[in-house]
CSV table of C-alpha atoms in Angstrom, one decimal:
chain,number,residue,atom,x,y,z
A,1,MET,CA,176.2,145.3,58.8
A,2,ASP,CA,177.4,142.3,60.5
A,3,GLU,CA,176.8,142.0,64.2
A,4,PRO,CA,179.6,140.8,66.3
A,5,LYS,CA,179.4,137.2,67.3
A,6,LYS,CA,178.9,136.8,71.0
A,7,LYS,CA,181.4,134.8,72.7
A,8,LEU,CA,180.6,132.6,75.5
A,9,ASN,CA,182.2,133.7,78.8
A,10,ARG,CA,183.0,131.7,82.0
A,11,SER,CA,179.8,133.0,83.6
A,12,ASP,CA,177.6,131.9,80.7
A,13,LEU,CA,179.3,128.4,80.6
A,14,THR,CA,178.9,128.1,84.3
A,15,SER,CA,175.3,128.8,84.1
A,16,LEU,CA,174.7,126.5,81.2
A,17,LEU,CA,176.5,123.7,83.1
A,18,ALA,CA,174.3,124.4,86.4
A,19,PHE,CA,171.3,124.3,84.3
A,20,ILE,CA,172.1,120.9,82.6
A,21,LEU,CA,173.0,119.4,86.1
A,22,SER,CA,170.0,120.6,87.6
A,23,ILE,CA,167.7,118.8,84.7
A,24,ALA,CA,170.0,115.7,85.3
A,25,ALA,CA,169.4,115.8,89.0
A,26,LEU,CA,165.5,116.3,88.5
A,27,ALA,CA,165.6,113.4,86.0
A,28,ILE,CA,167.4,111.1,88.7
A,29,GLY,CA,164.9,112.3,91.4
A,30,ILE,CA,161.9,111.3,89.1
A,31,ILE,CA,163.5,107.8,88.5
A,32,GLU,CA,164.3,107.3,92.2
A,33,ALA,CA,160.8,108.2,93.2
A,34,ARG,CA,159.2,105.6,90.8
A,35,ILE,CA,161.8,103.1,92.0
A,36,MET,CA,160.8,103.9,95.8
A,37,SER,CA,157.0,103.6,94.8
A,38,GLN,CA,157.5,100.4,93.3
A,39,GLN,CA,159.5,99.2,96.3
A,40,GLN,CA,156.8,100.4,98.6
A,41,GLU,CA,154.0,98.7,96.6
A,42,THR,CA,156.0,95.4,96.7
A,43,MET,CA,156.4,95.9,100.7
A,44,VAL,CA,152.7,96.4,101.1
A,45,GLN,CA,152.0,93.2,99.2
A,46,GLN,CA,154.4,91.2,101.1
A,47,GLN,CA,153.0,92.7,104.3
A,48,LYS,CA,149.6,91.4,103.3
A,49,ALA,CA,150.8,88.0,102.3
A,50,ALA,CA,152.4,87.9,105.7
A,51,VAL,CA,149.0,87.5,107.1
A,52,TRP,CA,147.0,85.7,104.8
A,53,PRO,CA,144.4,83.3,106.3
A,54,TYR,CA,143.5,79.9,104.5
A,55,LEU,CA,140.6,78.5,105.7
A,56,GLU,CA,140.4,74.9,105.0
A,57,LEU,CA,136.9,73.1,105.2
A,58,ARG,CA,136.5,69.4,105.4
A,59,GLY,CA,133.4,67.4,105.4
A,60,GLY,CA,133.2,63.7,106.2
A,61,ILE,CA,130.7,61.0,106.3
A,62,THR,CA,131.3,58.1,108.8
A,63,LEU,CA,129.1,54.9,108.2
A,64,THR,CA,128.2,52.8,111.2
A,65,ASP,CA,124.8,51.5,112.2
A,66,SER,CA,123.8,55.3,111.3
A,67,LEU,CA,125.4,57.8,109.1
A,68,PHE,CA,127.4,60.6,110.8
A,69,PHE,CA,128.1,63.8,108.9
A,70,GLU,CA,130.4,66.4,110.1
A,71,SER,CA,132.0,69.6,108.8
A,72,VAL,CA,135.2,71.0,110.3
A,73,ALA,CA,137.0,74.7,109.5
A,74,GLU,CA,140.9,74.9,110.0
A,75,ASN,CA,142.8,78.2,109.6
A,76,LYS,CA,146.0,76.8,107.9
A,77,GLY,CA,147.2,80.3,107.1
A,78,VAL,CA,149.7,82.5,108.7
A,79,GLY,CA,147.2,85.1,109.7
A,80,PRO,CA,143.6,85.4,111.4
A,81,ALA,CA,140.5,84.7,109.2
A,82,VAL,CA,137.8,86.9,109.9
A,83,ILE,CA,134.5,85.1,109.1
A,84,LYS,CA,132.1,87.3,107.2
A,85,SER,CA,129.4,84.6,106.4
A,86,MET,CA,128.7,81.0,106.8
A,87,SER,CA,125.7,78.9,105.5
A,88,VAL,CA,125.0,75.3,105.0
A,89,LEU,CA,122.9,73.8,101.7
A,90,VAL,CA,120.2,71.3,101.7
A,91,ASN,CA,119.3,70.4,98.2
A,92,GLY,CA,120.1,73.9,97.0
A,93,GLN,CA,118.6,75.8,99.8
A,94,ILE,CA,120.9,78.0,101.8
A,95,TYR,CA,120.3,78.0,105.7
A,96,THR,CA,122.1,79.9,108.5
A,97,ASP,CA,119.7,79.1,111.2
A,98,ILE,CA,119.3,75.9,113.0
A,99,GLY,CA,115.6,76.1,113.3
A,100,ASP,CA,115.3,76.5,109.2
A,101,PHE,CA,117.9,73.7,108.9
A,102,THR,CA,116.3,71.4,111.2
A,103,LYS,CA,112.8,72.0,109.5
A,104,ALA,CA,114.4,71.3,105.9
A,105,MET,CA,116.0,68.2,107.0
A,106,SER,CA,112.7,67.1,108.7
A,107,ASP,CA,111.0,67.9,105.4
A,108,VAL,CA,113.4,65.8,103.5
A,109,LEU,CA,114.1,62.8,105.7
A,110,GLY,CA,111.1,62.8,108.1
A,111,VAL,CA,110.9,63.8,111.8
A,112,GLY,CA,113.0,61.9,114.1
A,113,GLN,CA,115.3,60.5,111.4
A,114,PHE,CA,118.4,62.6,112.4
A,115,THR,CA,119.9,64.2,115.3
A,116,ILE,CA,121.9,67.5,115.0
A,117,THR,CA,124.7,67.4,117.5
A,118,ARG,CA,126.5,70.6,116.5
A,119,PHE,CA,125.3,73.4,114.5
A,120,GLY,CA,128.1,76.1,114.5
A,121,ILE,CA,126.9,77.9,111.3
A,122,SER,CA,126.2,81.4,112.2
A,123,GLN,CA,125.8,84.9,110.5
A,124,THR,CA,127.9,86.3,113.5
A,125,LYS,CA,131.4,87.4,112.9
A,126,SER,CA,134.1,85.3,114.4
A,127,VAL,CA,137.8,85.0,114.0
A,128,TYR,CA,139.9,81.9,113.6
A,129,LYS,CA,143.4,82.5,114.5
A,130,PRO,CA,146.3,80.5,112.6
A,131,GLY,CA,146.0,76.9,113.3
A,132,GLU,CA,142.6,77.0,115.1
A,133,SER,CA,140.2,74.4,114.2
A,134,LYS,CA,136.5,74.6,114.8
A,135,ARG,CA,133.7,71.7,114.2
A,136,LEU,CA,130.8,73.6,112.6
A,137,LEU,CA,128.3,71.0,111.9
A,138,GLU,CA,127.6,67.4,113.3
A,139,VAL,CA,124.4,65.5,112.1
A,140,GLN,CA,123.7,61.9,112.8
A,141,ILE,CA,121.3,60.4,110.4
A,142,TYR,CA,119.5,57.1,111.2
A,143,ASN,CA,117.9,56.5,107.6
A,144,LYS,CA,121.2,56.1,105.6
A,145,LYS,CA,119.4,55.3,102.4
A,146,ALA,CA,117.0,58.1,102.7
A,147,PHE,CA,119.8,60.7,103.4
A,148,LEU,CA,122.0,59.2,100.4
A,149,ASP,CA,119.0,59.1,97.8
A,150,LYS,CA,117.5,62.4,98.9
A,151,ILE,CA,120.3,64.8,100.0
A,152,GLY,CA,123.7,63.0,99.6
A,153,TYR,CA,126.1,65.5,101.0
A,154,ILE,CA,125.5,68.8,103.1
A,155,PRO,CA,127.7,71.5,101.7
A,156,VAL,CA,129.0,74.3,104.1
A,157,HIS,CA,130.1,77.7,102.7
A,158,ILE,CA,132.1,80.3,104.5
A,159,THR,CA,133.3,83.7,103.3
A,160,TYR,CA,136.4,84.9,105.2
A,161,CYS,CA,138.8,87.8,104.9
A,162,SER,CA,142.2,88.8,106.0
A,163,ILE,CA,142.8,91.8,108.4
A,164,TYR,CA,143.2,93.8,105.3
A,165,ASP,CA,139.8,93.0,104.0
A,166,GLU,CA,141.0,90.8,101.2
A,167,CYS,CA,138.3,88.0,101.1
A,168,TRP,CA,137.9,84.4,99.8
A,169,ARG,CA,135.4,81.3,100.1
A,170,GLU,CA,136.5,78.2,102.0
A,171,ASN,CA,139.6,76.5,100.6
A,172,GLY,CA,141.0,79.7,99.3
A,173,THR,CA,138.5,80.2,96.4
A,174,ASP,CA,138.7,83.6,95.1
A,175,ILE,CA,135.5,85.8,95.3
A,176,ASN,CA,134.6,87.2,92.1
A,177,VAL,CA,133.2,90.6,91.7
A,178,GLY,CA,129.6,90.8,91.6
A,179,GLU,CA,129.1,87.7,93.9
């Protein structure tokens, strides 16, 4: 016996149409949620970029009857620079303390061959507001030849972060993972 073919009535068509529309609405909702998530991520990145610091470090040597070395840090970014660490190098050795730095300079140049007029290198945290400039290191060296032959330059290194804890080294250098 043949079973009679079942006809679709209005109620069945209405149910099928409602099911199809609900699946379409769900798909549209998922697409909208993805778009909103991408927009939110973009807004977060823009918010972070709106407060990025850029700490520029400049060093200079002035030659007169003696040699005068200085290092200046300036926040040229749009947000505050939170200083995490500062150090100065003499012949490859890192110094964060004026006493150790003075001893290292004395060991290389000799006692009385230099005067430290400013040592703003410190491990204490500080914040540079946008546009703020600070003189970190000033050293007057009396024996120019000994300095140029034995040391040559005194690099200063700074690690700084934004308020969102994204960090860089002086002059915007990215910090590699594991450093």
